[in-house]
């Protein structure tokens, strides 16, 4: 017997970003099963205004104060309007909210995601930096509050689907697939001179800027290893990365009897988003279908960590534990924004990160406040290193 799912009230943190926009597309196609309660943006007030007109939320948050003032003077919506981190914390934990879609970029997603979990909300998580920087704290908090974290990230979403009806103790390892990014076949020497536009041109997925650069360095995959560690409680040795340029197999689980389950699908983030929104149910959607007959070959091979050291550094940081992954995250975020501003070359990104990992003091058991502190310190140290380079 199928029971009718109840209507879920949503807060979408980061509704004007790539995942936020696609989440709203899923909502539109969901036959009224979702009620959009709160939307948030950093600065994109015009797109936010379009979203308000279409989805009629109860309220919005504009993180950037200047943009908040612009919004108030330019538009005249009769809705709750908040700004800043306090606003984000409020809409992430407001009483009527059933599910929080966490789709902010980078470390800015950590605190609002914690507010959601603290008030026992289930979280559809697209912001992997949350688990990279504060995975131990976040996973313990979710357990304590019996709040579910359903990953939107296509690889982890694939793993969740493969694990339906399975015991985690029967998992031998998981295999995360990686497209390899735009420089998969470039010579190591050529990485010094790549342009920002080349690094942003991901061959398979259309994504935001920061994650596109992380995909080009393979740091994104390194983050996903750390994310998987906290989501599925697996050792680093149980998490394998394989390059799979076709991006048809989104990830796989190998069980103790030698059986492997994989999840396949078109490269459309709306599919993992819809799975996360409807979990544990499945709904019918008219997203593109995968035509198996059009696929001639599927390739899998080992990643080259000499050419892409970020992946190796992520494994090392995870094994080191404590605040090492928070340092990794903060140094990466700083290096990537400097690359996007044209201040350092692509090849310097891993150099900045390894510098920070060496320089910032390691702490095996940091409190959450210490993680916030280490994030700030690491950004400063990495920025000083970059300023000296130039
Ligand atoms: Mg991914």
Short mmCIF file of C-alpha atoms in Angstrom, two decimals, residues 128 131 151-162 174 176 220-221 223-229 231-232 250-251 275:
data_model
loop_
_atom_site.label_atom_id
_atom_site.label_comp_id
_atom_site.label_asym_id
_atom_site.label_seq_id
_atom_site.Cartn_x
_atom_site.Cartn_y
_atom_site.Cartn_z
CA UNK A 128 30.11 19.52 1.43
CA UNK A 131 31.34 18.04 6.63
CA UNK A 151 23.43 14.23 0.69
CA UNK A 152 22.59 15.98 -2.57
CA UNK A 153 26.12 15.51 -3.90
CA UNK A 154 25.55 13.06 -6.77
CA UNK A 155 28.14 10.53 -5.57
CA UNK A 156 26.88 10.33 -1.99
CA UNK A 157 23.30 10.41 -3.18
CA UNK A 158 24.20 7.41 -5.35
CA UNK A 159 25.70 5.62 -2.34
CA UNK A 160 22.57 6.29 -0.25
CA UNK A 161 20.49 4.77 -3.06
CA UNK A 162 22.79 1.70 -3.24
CA UNK A 174 32.55 2.37 -1.53
CA UNK A 176 33.37 7.31 -5.68
CA UNK A 220 36.25 18.32 -4.93
CA UNK A 221 36.80 14.56 -4.97
CA UNK A 223 36.29 16.68 -0.12
CA UNK A 224 33.87 13.97 -1.18
CA UNK A 225 36.11 11.31 0.41
CA UNK A 226 35.96 13.26 3.68
CA UNK A 227 32.21 13.79 3.26
CA UNK A 228 31.72 10.02 2.72
CA UNK A 229 33.78 9.23 5.80
CA UNK A 231 28.15 10.30 6.22
CA UNK A 232 28.75 6.55 6.13
CA UNK A 250 27.58 8.09 -10.16
CA UNK A 251 29.16 5.83 -7.51
CA UNK A 275 15.73 11.99 -4.32
#
